[in-house]
Short mmCIF file of C-alpha atoms and ligand atoms in Angstrom, two decimals:
data_model
loop_
_atom_site.label_atom_id
_atom_site.label_comp_id
_atom_site.label_asym_id
_atom_site.label_seq_id
_atom_site.Cartn_x
_atom_site.Cartn_y
_atom_site.Cartn_z
CA MET A 1 -82.86 42.29 -37.52
CA THR A 2 -84.10 40.78 -34.05
CA GLN A 3 -83.10 42.91 -31.68
CA TYR A 4 -82.39 41.61 -28.24
CA ASP A 5 -81.50 43.92 -24.39
CA VAL A 6 -79.34 41.25 -23.59
CA LEU A 7 -77.56 38.45 -26.08
CA ILE A 8 -75.73 35.39 -24.31
CA VAL A 9 -73.61 33.78 -26.25
CA GLY A 10 -72.86 30.87 -24.82
CA ALA A 11 -75.58 28.29 -23.39
CA GLY A 12 -72.89 27.29 -20.38
CA GLN A 13 -73.14 27.46 -17.22
CA ALA A 14 -71.91 30.94 -16.86
CA GLY A 15 -74.70 31.98 -19.68
CA ALA A 16 -77.80 30.44 -18.08
CA GLN A 17 -76.67 31.73 -15.15
CA VAL A 18 -76.78 35.86 -16.42
CA ALA A 19 -80.33 34.55 -17.81
CA MET A 20 -81.73 32.96 -14.37
CA SER A 21 -81.02 36.20 -12.56
CA LEU A 22 -81.76 38.88 -14.42
CA ARG A 23 -85.20 37.09 -14.77
CA ALA A 24 -84.26 36.48 -11.16
CA ALA A 25 -84.03 40.33 -10.03
CA SER A 26 -87.57 40.91 -12.65
CA PHE A 27 -85.86 42.19 -15.48
CA GLU A 28 -88.18 41.99 -18.44
CA GLY A 29 -86.32 42.84 -20.78
CA SER A 30 -85.51 40.52 -24.05
CA ILE A 31 -82.65 37.85 -23.65
CA ALA A 32 -82.09 35.33 -26.40
CA LEU A 33 -79.20 32.99 -24.73
CA ILE A 34 -77.58 30.90 -27.93
CA GLY A 35 -75.42 27.98 -27.98
CA ALA A 36 -73.12 25.88 -30.54
CA GLU A 37 -74.25 21.90 -28.43
CA ALA A 38 -77.81 21.17 -29.46
CA ASP A 39 -78.50 20.15 -25.57
CA ALA A 40 -80.00 22.88 -22.98
CA PRO A 41 -77.99 24.44 -20.26
CA TYR A 42 -77.12 21.55 -18.40
CA GLU A 43 -73.91 21.05 -16.20
CA ARG A 44 -70.41 19.60 -16.68
CA PRO A 45 -68.36 18.30 -13.75
CA PRO A 46 -70.38 14.72 -13.18
CA LEU A 47 -69.48 14.47 -17.61
CA SER A 48 -66.02 13.01 -15.71
CA LYS A 49 -67.27 11.98 -13.02
CA ASP A 50 -70.83 10.47 -12.39
CA TYR A 51 -72.35 10.62 -15.75
CA LEU A 52 -69.32 9.13 -17.02
CA ALA A 53 -70.02 5.82 -14.21
CA GLY A 54 -74.17 6.13 -15.65
CA GLU A 55 -75.25 6.65 -12.68
CA LYS A 56 -75.96 9.80 -13.10
CA THR A 57 -79.03 9.97 -16.34
CA ALA A 58 -78.77 13.50 -19.49
CA GLU A 59 -81.83 14.42 -17.47
CA ARG A 60 -80.63 14.86 -14.55
CA LEU A 61 -77.95 17.17 -15.66
CA GLN A 62 -80.13 20.23 -16.96
CA LEU A 63 -79.64 23.19 -14.68
CA ARG A 64 -83.42 24.00 -14.61
CA PRO A 65 -86.66 21.77 -16.57
CA ALA A 66 -87.11 22.50 -20.14
CA ASP A 67 -90.46 24.31 -19.41
CA PHE A 68 -87.94 26.53 -16.97
CA TRP A 69 -86.80 28.89 -19.97
CA THR A 70 -90.34 28.88 -22.29
CA SER A 71 -92.09 30.25 -18.79
CA ARG A 72 -88.52 32.82 -17.87
CA ASN A 73 -89.50 34.27 -21.30
CA ILE A 74 -85.64 32.93 -22.15
CA GLU A 75 -85.52 32.62 -25.81
CA LEU A 76 -83.80 29.25 -25.77
CA ARG A 77 -81.53 29.31 -29.49
CA LEU A 78 -79.80 26.00 -29.81
CA GLY A 79 -76.84 24.08 -32.52
CA GLU A 80 -76.16 27.95 -32.92
CA ARG A 81 -73.06 29.38 -33.42
CA VAL A 82 -71.94 32.90 -33.02
CA THR A 83 -69.64 33.25 -36.37
CA ALA A 84 -68.34 36.84 -35.93
CA VAL A 85 -68.76 40.75 -33.71
CA ASP A 86 -69.19 43.99 -34.75
CA ALA A 87 -69.17 45.52 -31.66
CA ALA A 88 -69.65 49.46 -33.33
CA ALA A 89 -73.29 48.10 -35.15
CA HIS A 90 -73.83 46.39 -31.76
CA SER A 91 -74.90 43.56 -34.06
CA VAL A 92 -73.66 39.97 -34.23
CA THR A 93 -73.32 37.19 -37.18
CA THR A 94 -74.64 33.55 -36.75
CA ASP A 95 -73.59 30.19 -38.58
CA ARG A 96 -77.51 30.76 -40.10
CA SER A 97 -76.38 33.73 -41.71
CA VAL A 98 -78.44 35.65 -39.16
CA THR A 99 -77.45 39.19 -38.20
CA LEU A 100 -79.26 39.98 -34.54
CA GLY A 101 -78.70 43.15 -32.91
CA TYR A 102 -77.71 43.32 -28.82
CA ARG A 103 -78.22 46.30 -25.94
CA HIS A 104 -76.04 44.18 -23.70
CA LEU A 105 -73.59 41.30 -25.36
CA VAL A 106 -72.68 38.79 -22.85
CA TRP A 107 -69.04 36.70 -24.17
CA ALA A 108 -69.31 33.54 -21.96
CA THR A 109 -68.40 30.78 -24.57
CA GLY A 110 -65.91 29.01 -22.11
CA GLY A 111 -63.61 27.01 -24.34
CA PRO A 112 -63.09 23.98 -26.93
CA PRO A 113 -60.59 21.10 -25.20
CA ARG A 114 -56.59 21.35 -25.75
CA ALA A 115 -55.15 19.54 -28.15
CA LEU A 116 -51.95 17.38 -27.98
CA PRO A 117 -49.68 19.02 -30.98
CA VAL A 118 -49.06 14.82 -32.01
CA PRO A 119 -49.53 12.84 -35.09
CA GLY A 120 -52.74 11.05 -34.58
CA GLY A 121 -54.92 13.22 -32.41
CA ASP A 122 -57.54 12.42 -35.63
CA LEU A 123 -57.46 9.56 -35.15
CA ALA A 124 -60.92 7.56 -34.25
CA GLY A 125 -61.16 6.40 -30.49
CA VAL A 126 -59.33 9.28 -29.05
CA HIS A 127 -61.44 11.28 -27.02
CA VAL A 128 -61.98 14.74 -24.96
CA ILE A 129 -64.51 14.98 -21.80
CA ARG A 130 -66.22 18.67 -22.50
CA THR A 131 -69.85 17.76 -23.90
CA ARG A 132 -72.36 15.20 -22.79
CA ALA A 133 -72.03 14.36 -26.84
CA ASP A 134 -68.48 13.95 -25.74
CA VAL A 135 -68.96 11.47 -22.81
CA ASP A 136 -71.68 8.83 -24.72
CA THR A 137 -69.34 8.73 -27.16
CA LEU A 138 -66.88 7.44 -25.52
CA ARG A 139 -68.72 5.93 -22.70
CA ALA A 140 -69.98 3.64 -25.80
CA GLU A 141 -66.96 2.86 -27.12
CA ALA A 142 -65.51 2.35 -23.21
CA GLU A 143 -67.53 -0.59 -22.83
CA THR A 144 -65.81 -2.59 -25.06
CA ALA A 145 -62.20 -1.07 -24.43
CA THR A 146 -59.45 -3.25 -22.25
CA ASN A 147 -56.63 -0.55 -21.85
CA ILE A 148 -56.85 2.91 -21.46
CA ILE A 149 -54.79 5.01 -21.73
CA ILE A 150 -55.91 9.53 -20.16
CA VAL A 151 -53.65 11.73 -21.08
CA GLY A 152 -52.75 14.68 -18.85
CA GLY A 153 -53.04 14.31 -15.11
CA GLY A 154 -54.95 17.19 -14.13
CA TYR A 155 -58.50 16.58 -12.61
CA ILE A 156 -60.80 15.57 -16.01
CA GLY A 157 -58.06 12.89 -16.28
CA LEU A 158 -58.08 12.10 -13.02
CA GLU A 159 -61.99 11.31 -12.43
CA ALA A 160 -62.06 10.00 -15.68
CA ALA A 161 -59.86 7.21 -14.63
CA ALA A 162 -60.94 6.72 -11.05
CA VAL A 163 -64.08 5.92 -12.94
CA LEU A 164 -62.85 3.51 -15.50
CA SER A 165 -60.70 1.68 -13.34
CA LYS A 166 -63.75 1.20 -11.31
CA ALA A 167 -65.71 -0.43 -14.12
CA GLY A 168 -62.75 -2.49 -14.60
CA LYS A 169 -60.34 -1.38 -16.85
CA HIS A 170 -56.94 -1.37 -16.97
CA VAL A 171 -55.86 2.89 -16.85
CA THR A 172 -53.12 4.18 -17.49
CA VAL A 173 -52.31 8.77 -17.13
CA LEU A 174 -49.85 10.03 -18.54
CA GLU A 175 -48.93 13.20 -17.34
CA ALA A 176 -45.66 15.24 -19.11
CA MET A 177 -45.00 17.01 -15.13
CA ASP A 178 -43.48 15.44 -12.46
CA ARG A 179 -46.10 14.98 -10.05
CA VAL A 180 -49.97 14.58 -10.97
CA LEU A 181 -52.16 18.06 -10.60
CA ALA A 182 -48.90 19.91 -10.36
CA ARG A 183 -50.76 23.02 -11.99
CA VAL A 184 -53.36 23.68 -8.80
CA ALA A 185 -51.79 21.71 -5.98
CA GLY A 186 -48.96 21.55 -3.96
CA GLU A 187 -47.05 18.06 -3.77
CA PRO A 188 -49.08 16.79 -0.98
CA VAL A 189 -52.11 16.70 -3.11
CA SER A 190 -50.65 15.04 -5.89
CA ARG A 191 -48.20 12.78 -3.92
CA PHE A 192 -51.47 11.18 -2.11
CA TYR A 193 -53.68 10.93 -5.43
CA GLU A 194 -51.10 9.44 -7.39
CA ALA A 195 -50.66 6.74 -4.61
CA GLN A 196 -54.26 5.87 -4.56
CA HIS A 197 -54.96 5.78 -8.01
CA ARG A 198 -52.10 3.56 -7.78
CA ALA A 199 -53.40 1.40 -4.45
CA HIS A 200 -56.57 0.73 -7.32
CA GLY A 201 -54.80 -0.28 -9.88
CA VAL A 202 -54.66 2.69 -11.83
CA THR A 203 -50.86 3.22 -13.74
CA ILE A 204 -49.48 7.03 -13.34
CA VAL A 205 -46.71 7.78 -15.83
CA LEU A 206 -45.14 10.56 -14.79
CA GLY A 207 -42.82 12.76 -16.97
CA ALA A 208 -43.78 11.07 -19.78
CA LYS A 209 -43.57 12.57 -23.51
CA ILE A 210 -45.67 11.70 -25.44
CA GLU A 211 -44.41 11.90 -29.98
CA LYS A 212 -47.90 10.52 -30.90
CA PHE A 213 -50.63 8.08 -31.43
CA GLU A 214 -50.08 5.04 -33.16
CA GLY A 215 -53.16 3.16 -35.65
CA GLU A 216 -54.54 3.15 -39.03
CA GLY A 217 -57.73 5.11 -38.68
CA ARG A 218 -58.36 3.85 -35.04
CA VAL A 219 -55.45 4.31 -31.83
CA THR A 220 -53.80 0.94 -30.98
CA GLY A 221 -51.41 3.19 -28.97
CA VAL A 222 -49.53 5.81 -28.03
CA ARG A 223 -45.66 6.14 -28.37
CA THR A 224 -43.62 8.29 -25.58
CA VAL A 225 -40.06 8.54 -26.41
CA ASP A 226 -40.25 5.09 -24.10
CA GLY A 227 -41.48 2.78 -26.07
CA VAL A 228 -45.00 2.06 -27.18
CA LEU A 229 -48.56 1.91 -24.88
CA PRO A 230 -51.64 -0.14 -26.38
CA ALA A 231 -54.41 1.67 -25.86
CA ASP A 232 -58.00 0.86 -27.70
CA LEU A 233 -59.61 3.88 -26.11
CA VAL A 234 -57.86 7.60 -25.24
CA ILE A 235 -58.12 10.44 -23.54
CA VAL A 236 -56.60 13.76 -23.15
CA GLY A 237 -57.50 16.25 -20.66
CA ILE A 238 -54.95 18.55 -20.77
CA GLY A 239 -56.95 21.78 -20.38
CA ILE A 240 -58.97 24.52 -22.84
CA VAL A 241 -58.27 26.96 -25.21
CA PRO A 242 -60.16 29.94 -24.14
CA ALA A 243 -62.43 29.92 -27.28
CA VAL A 244 -62.59 34.30 -27.68
CA ALA A 245 -61.14 34.31 -31.17
CA GLU A 246 -64.56 35.34 -32.42
CA LEU A 247 -63.95 38.52 -29.83
CA ALA A 248 -60.69 39.57 -30.24
CA ALA A 249 -61.80 40.17 -34.48
CA ALA A 250 -63.73 42.50 -33.12
CA GLY A 251 -60.92 44.06 -31.70
CA ALA A 252 -61.82 43.37 -27.58
CA LYS A 253 -58.07 42.90 -25.29
CA VAL A 254 -56.90 39.63 -24.97
CA SER A 255 -55.03 37.81 -23.77
CA ASN A 256 -55.02 34.95 -21.63
CA GLY A 257 -58.59 34.76 -22.17
CA VAL A 258 -61.04 38.29 -22.65
CA GLU A 259 -59.68 40.47 -19.68
CA VAL A 260 -62.31 42.00 -18.19
CA ASP A 261 -62.89 44.00 -15.22
CA ASN A 262 -64.28 43.46 -12.15
CA LEU A 263 -67.70 44.05 -13.59
CA CYS A 264 -66.69 41.43 -16.05
CA ARG A 265 -66.79 44.67 -18.81
CA THR A 266 -64.76 43.82 -21.81
CA SER A 267 -63.09 46.78 -23.21
CA LEU A 268 -65.38 46.99 -25.96
CA PRO A 269 -68.91 48.89 -25.23
CA ASP A 270 -71.43 46.91 -23.90
CA VAL A 271 -69.65 43.95 -24.19
CA PHE A 272 -68.89 41.57 -20.69
CA ALA A 273 -67.04 38.54 -20.73
CA ILE A 274 -67.48 35.78 -17.84
CA GLY A 275 -66.93 31.83 -17.42
CA ASP A 276 -64.03 29.87 -18.07
CA CYS A 277 -63.20 32.78 -21.06
CA ALA A 278 -62.75 35.11 -19.13
CA PHE A 279 -59.05 36.76 -17.81
CA HIS A 280 -59.93 39.01 -14.55
CA VAL A 281 -57.72 40.33 -12.04
CA ASN A 282 -58.53 38.45 -8.79
CA GLU A 283 -57.63 39.54 -5.08
CA TYR A 284 -57.59 35.60 -4.13
CA ALA A 285 -54.76 35.82 -7.01
CA LEU A 286 -52.97 37.79 -4.79
CA GLY A 287 -53.65 41.21 -6.97
CA ASN A 288 -52.08 38.93 -10.43
CA GLY A 289 -54.72 38.50 -13.56
CA ILE A 290 -56.82 34.31 -13.88
CA ARG A 291 -58.74 32.35 -16.04
CA LEU A 292 -60.52 30.31 -13.58
CA GLU A 293 -62.66 26.93 -14.69
CA SER A 294 -65.11 26.54 -11.78
CA VAL A 295 -68.16 26.46 -11.39
CA GLN A 296 -68.72 29.48 -8.77
CA ASN A 297 -66.70 31.75 -11.10
CA ALA A 298 -68.64 30.74 -13.34
CA ILE A 299 -72.09 31.63 -11.51
CA ASP A 300 -70.08 34.98 -9.21
CA GLN A 301 -69.23 36.26 -12.12
CA ALA A 302 -72.68 35.68 -14.47
CA LYS A 303 -74.65 37.52 -11.55
CA THR A 304 -71.59 41.12 -11.46
CA VAL A 305 -72.84 40.88 -14.98
CA ALA A 306 -76.94 40.54 -14.29
CA GLY A 307 -75.88 43.71 -11.81
CA VAL A 308 -74.45 45.90 -13.99
CA ILE A 309 -77.24 45.06 -15.85
CA THR A 310 -79.89 45.82 -13.93
CA GLY A 311 -78.77 49.10 -12.11
CA ALA A 312 -77.31 47.33 -9.13
CA PRO A 313 -73.26 46.95 -9.93
CA LYS A 314 -71.32 45.31 -6.92
CA PRO A 315 -67.79 44.57 -8.49
CA TYR A 316 -67.06 40.94 -8.42
CA HIS A 317 -66.31 39.91 -5.46
CA ALA A 318 -65.72 36.07 -4.43
CA VAL A 319 -63.44 33.55 -2.63
CA PRO A 320 -62.65 30.83 -5.26
CA TRP A 321 -63.69 28.02 -4.74
CA PHE A 322 -63.33 24.18 -6.53
CA TRP A 323 -64.68 20.64 -5.99
CA SER A 324 -63.05 17.06 -7.62
CA ASN A 325 -64.28 12.72 -6.46
CA GLN A 326 -62.90 10.09 -6.65
CA TYR A 327 -63.09 7.00 -5.11
CA ASP A 328 -64.29 8.20 -1.80
CA LEU A 329 -62.05 10.71 -1.71
CA LYS A 330 -63.62 14.52 -1.76
CA LEU A 331 -61.36 17.00 -2.86
CA GLN A 332 -62.61 20.55 -1.29
CA THR A 333 -60.39 23.09 -2.19
CA VAL A 334 -61.15 26.93 -1.29
CA GLY A 335 -59.07 30.21 -2.37
CA LEU A 336 -56.16 29.75 -4.98
CA SER A 337 -52.45 28.04 -4.15
CA GLY A 338 -51.43 30.02 -7.06
CA GLY A 339 -48.99 32.49 -5.51
CA HIS A 340 -48.50 30.34 -1.74
CA ASP A 341 -44.72 30.51 -0.34
CA ALA A 342 -44.73 27.54 2.70
CA THR A 343 -47.48 24.82 2.85
CA VAL A 344 -49.02 23.18 6.64
CA LEU A 345 -50.26 19.53 6.66
CA ARG A 346 -53.67 19.55 9.24
CA GLY A 347 -54.36 16.17 9.54
CA ASP A 348 -52.58 12.70 8.57
CA PRO A 349 -52.82 11.73 4.99
CA ALA A 350 -52.60 8.23 5.85
CA SER A 351 -55.94 8.69 7.78
CA GLY A 352 -57.37 9.50 4.68
CA SER A 353 -59.06 13.07 6.03
CA TRP A 354 -56.54 15.58 5.82
CA SER A 355 -55.79 19.25 4.26
CA LEU A 356 -53.15 20.99 2.74
CA VAL A 357 -52.99 24.56 4.36
CA TYR A 358 -51.80 27.00 1.76
CA LEU A 359 -48.98 30.17 3.00
CA ASN A 360 -48.62 33.49 1.81
CA LYS A 361 -46.10 35.89 3.80
CA GLY A 362 -48.06 33.76 6.70
CA ARG A 363 -51.86 34.96 5.48
CA VAL A 364 -53.94 31.58 4.78
CA VAL A 365 -54.71 31.79 0.88
CA ALA A 366 -56.41 28.83 -0.19
CA LEU A 367 -56.54 24.89 1.36
CA ASP A 368 -56.84 21.64 -0.23
CA CYS A 369 -59.39 19.83 2.08
CA ILE A 370 -59.84 15.95 1.39
CA ASN A 371 -62.40 14.35 3.18
CA ALA A 372 -62.36 17.16 5.26
CA ALA A 373 -66.04 19.28 4.37
CA ARG A 374 -65.54 21.08 8.36
CA ASP A 375 -61.64 22.48 7.10
CA PHE A 376 -63.73 23.29 4.03
CA VAL A 377 -66.24 25.41 5.14
CA GLN A 378 -64.44 26.70 8.27
CA GLY A 379 -61.13 27.30 5.86
CA LYS A 380 -63.24 29.65 4.78
CA ALA A 381 -63.60 33.06 6.44
CA LEU A 382 -59.39 32.28 6.58
CA VAL A 383 -58.65 32.41 3.62
CA ASP A 384 -60.92 35.95 3.21
CA ALA A 385 -59.13 36.87 6.52
CA GLY A 386 -55.60 36.22 5.52
CA VAL A 387 -55.89 37.84 1.65
CA MET A 388 -58.10 40.43 2.98
CA GLN A 389 -57.34 41.91 5.77
CA GLY A 390 -53.98 40.18 6.45
CA LEU A 391 -54.61 37.75 8.80
CA VAL A 392 -51.52 35.51 9.98
CA PRO A 393 -53.04 33.24 12.45
CA ASP A 394 -50.60 30.78 14.45
CA LEU A 395 -49.07 28.60 12.93
CA GLU A 396 -48.97 25.70 15.92
CA LEU A 397 -52.69 26.40 16.07
CA LEU A 398 -52.89 26.28 12.14
CA LYS A 399 -51.54 22.48 12.31
CA ASN A 400 -53.77 20.83 14.69
CA SER A 401 -56.59 19.36 12.86
CA GLU A 402 -58.22 19.25 16.53
CA VAL A 403 -58.10 22.69 16.09
CA PRO A 404 -61.58 24.40 14.28
CA LEU A 405 -59.98 26.88 11.79
CA LYS A 406 -62.98 29.26 12.83
CA SER A 407 -61.53 29.53 17.03
CA LEU A 408 -58.30 31.51 14.93
CA LEU A 409 -60.14 33.92 12.93
CA PRO A 410 -60.02 36.90 15.26
CA ALA A 411 -63.60 37.18 18.10
CA ALA A 412 -66.07 38.95 15.58
P1 LIG B 1 -69.48 26.43 -20.03
O1 LIG B 1 -69.39 25.76 -18.98
O2 LIG B 1 -68.33 25.62 -21.36
O3 LIG B 1 -70.59 26.77 -21.97
C1 LIG B 1 -69.57 27.16 -22.61
C2 LIG B 1 -70.95 27.00 -24.30
O4 LIG B 1 -70.66 28.16 -25.27
C3 LIG B 1 -70.52 25.87 -24.39
O5 LIG B 1 -71.79 25.26 -25.00
C4 LIG B 1 -69.55 26.13 -26.12
O6 LIG B 1 -70.65 25.17 -26.57
C5 LIG B 1 -70.71 27.16 -25.78
N1 LIG B 1 -69.97 27.68 -26.98
C6 LIG B 1 -68.71 28.58 -27.40
N2 LIG B 1 -68.35 28.98 -28.20
C7 LIG B 1 -69.76 30.21 -28.81
C8 LIG B 1 -69.99 30.25 -29.94
N3 LIG B 1 -69.27 31.36 -31.00
N4 LIG B 1 -71.58 30.85 -30.14
C9 LIG B 1 -72.28 29.99 -29.58
N5 LIG B 1 -72.11 29.28 -28.20
C10 LIG B 1 -70.08 28.86 -28.12
N6 LIG B 1 -66.25 23.05 -12.45
C11 LIG B 1 -65.92 22.72 -10.86
O7 LIG B 1 -65.53 23.64 -9.84
N7 LIG B 1 -65.71 21.32 -9.87
C12 LIG B 1 -66.16 20.84 -10.68
O8 LIG B 1 -65.92 19.88 -10.32
C13 LIG B 1 -65.54 20.46 -12.41
N8 LIG B 1 -65.56 19.70 -12.82
C14 LIG B 1 -65.77 19.38 -13.69
C15 LIG B 1 -65.26 18.20 -15.22
C16 LIG B 1 -65.56 18.60 -16.57
C17 LIG B 1 -64.94 16.64 -17.10
C18 LIG B 1 -65.21 19.78 -16.86
C19 LIG B 1 -65.67 19.88 -18.51
C20 LIG B 1 -65.53 20.72 -16.24
C21 LIG B 1 -65.81 20.81 -15.23
N9 LIG B 1 -65.61 21.94 -13.84
C22 LIG B 1 -66.03 22.05 -12.72
C23 LIG B 1 -65.44 22.90 -15.31
C24 LIG B 1 -66.92 24.12 -15.06
O9 LIG B 1 -67.85 23.00 -15.50
C25 LIG B 1 -66.39 25.07 -15.81
O10 LIG B 1 -65.66 25.69 -15.18
C26 LIG B 1 -68.17 25.79 -16.29
O11 LIG B 1 -68.76 24.93 -17.16
C27 LIG B 1 -68.36 27.05 -17.72
O12 LIG B 1 -68.98 27.58 -17.24
P2 LIG B 1 -68.62 28.32 -18.48
O13 LIG B 1 -69.65 29.27 -19.53
O14 LIG B 1 -67.61 29.59 -18.56
O15 LIG B 1 -68.29 27.41 -19.51
#
């Protein structure tokens, strides 16, 4: 049985970062990265942005050049899936019927896209956007498509809508809630993006109730309670399901993801979990448990694990941040808005550059900054001071976009 000092399951953003951080910390033990996809580690954010638009090559998605992994003695086991974990034996089994032993196991498996539970989901022409391979197929089919329906008005669905409408497609977004981005942003942000998409010719249907995907073999339309909308191509973007079944079967504590402590340790000995599949208590979620789907979280949790393995443990503590590009709008988010009880507008949405500030008991807990990079950069310290020290800034100054956010911090 091959034995590794560190066995990382999932060769995505988080898994790759663990290997990189370990070598950067001069860790000399053996490291293997097992990835179910055939690709070497690559970044996903461009998949719904410039890669979908054909403006970025597959090569430029790679997190590191191919020779990086060999030169650092990091074994890539690609196209191989872990199917079972034996926590007592400290080993895993893969779909090649191979058993691999570990000293430390890092579970970094992300999650497959959530399927819409309606008939017709398996018809040809119904797509998701999670992997490079998904987008290659989608892009090829989109070339000849006229009517494209996107199910889900979250970031990925809206980014795809922006790219495909710019490419001249007739795009309809079907959103089940009464506004887009409802899960992640305040109402002013939702309404702003709905207006932007409509101005670019995208049809946005709110409160959509989908009954089935129509078609014989290939999708031809989407039936909602209000009738059938024609579709040559459908993209379903309604979130992911954390890929944790194998760890749960091994006895790990699992709820909305694998539960981990602030050192990313699961309830199983020597097993860590990080990235999209890890459910953790986050200070910026005001002490609540959360699963974050962001590059920031994947990287910072990976660094936490590398710290533990190399004997320099530092509890996970990082202000969450995220971005989304749609048309010429760059949204940058800092903090977590889930627990807000009030919002404040900075700047005028009509100007195209503004921020929505989220407050909890007067403290700034998050900001959505639209073409407002300065607010994003300076807002980070304000969120930190709000959540960690209870700073309550002056509301009138906060509202005034002429007042730099850094001036609201206590003097150093
Ligand atoms: P992943 O990157 O998904 O990697 C997990 C890997 O594990 C996958 O390759 C999977 O195949 C593999 N795997 C799963 N199960 C097994 C198994 N049993 N055995 C072996 N391998 C397995 N974040 C941002 O911050 N900003 C953005 O703008 C942004 N845009 C995005 C756009 C898209 C289209 C997508 C899909 C995501 C976007 N994200 C964005 C989210 C970000 O990409 C994820 O948070 C990040 O990739 C999570 O990293 P991860 O390593 O946890 O999971």
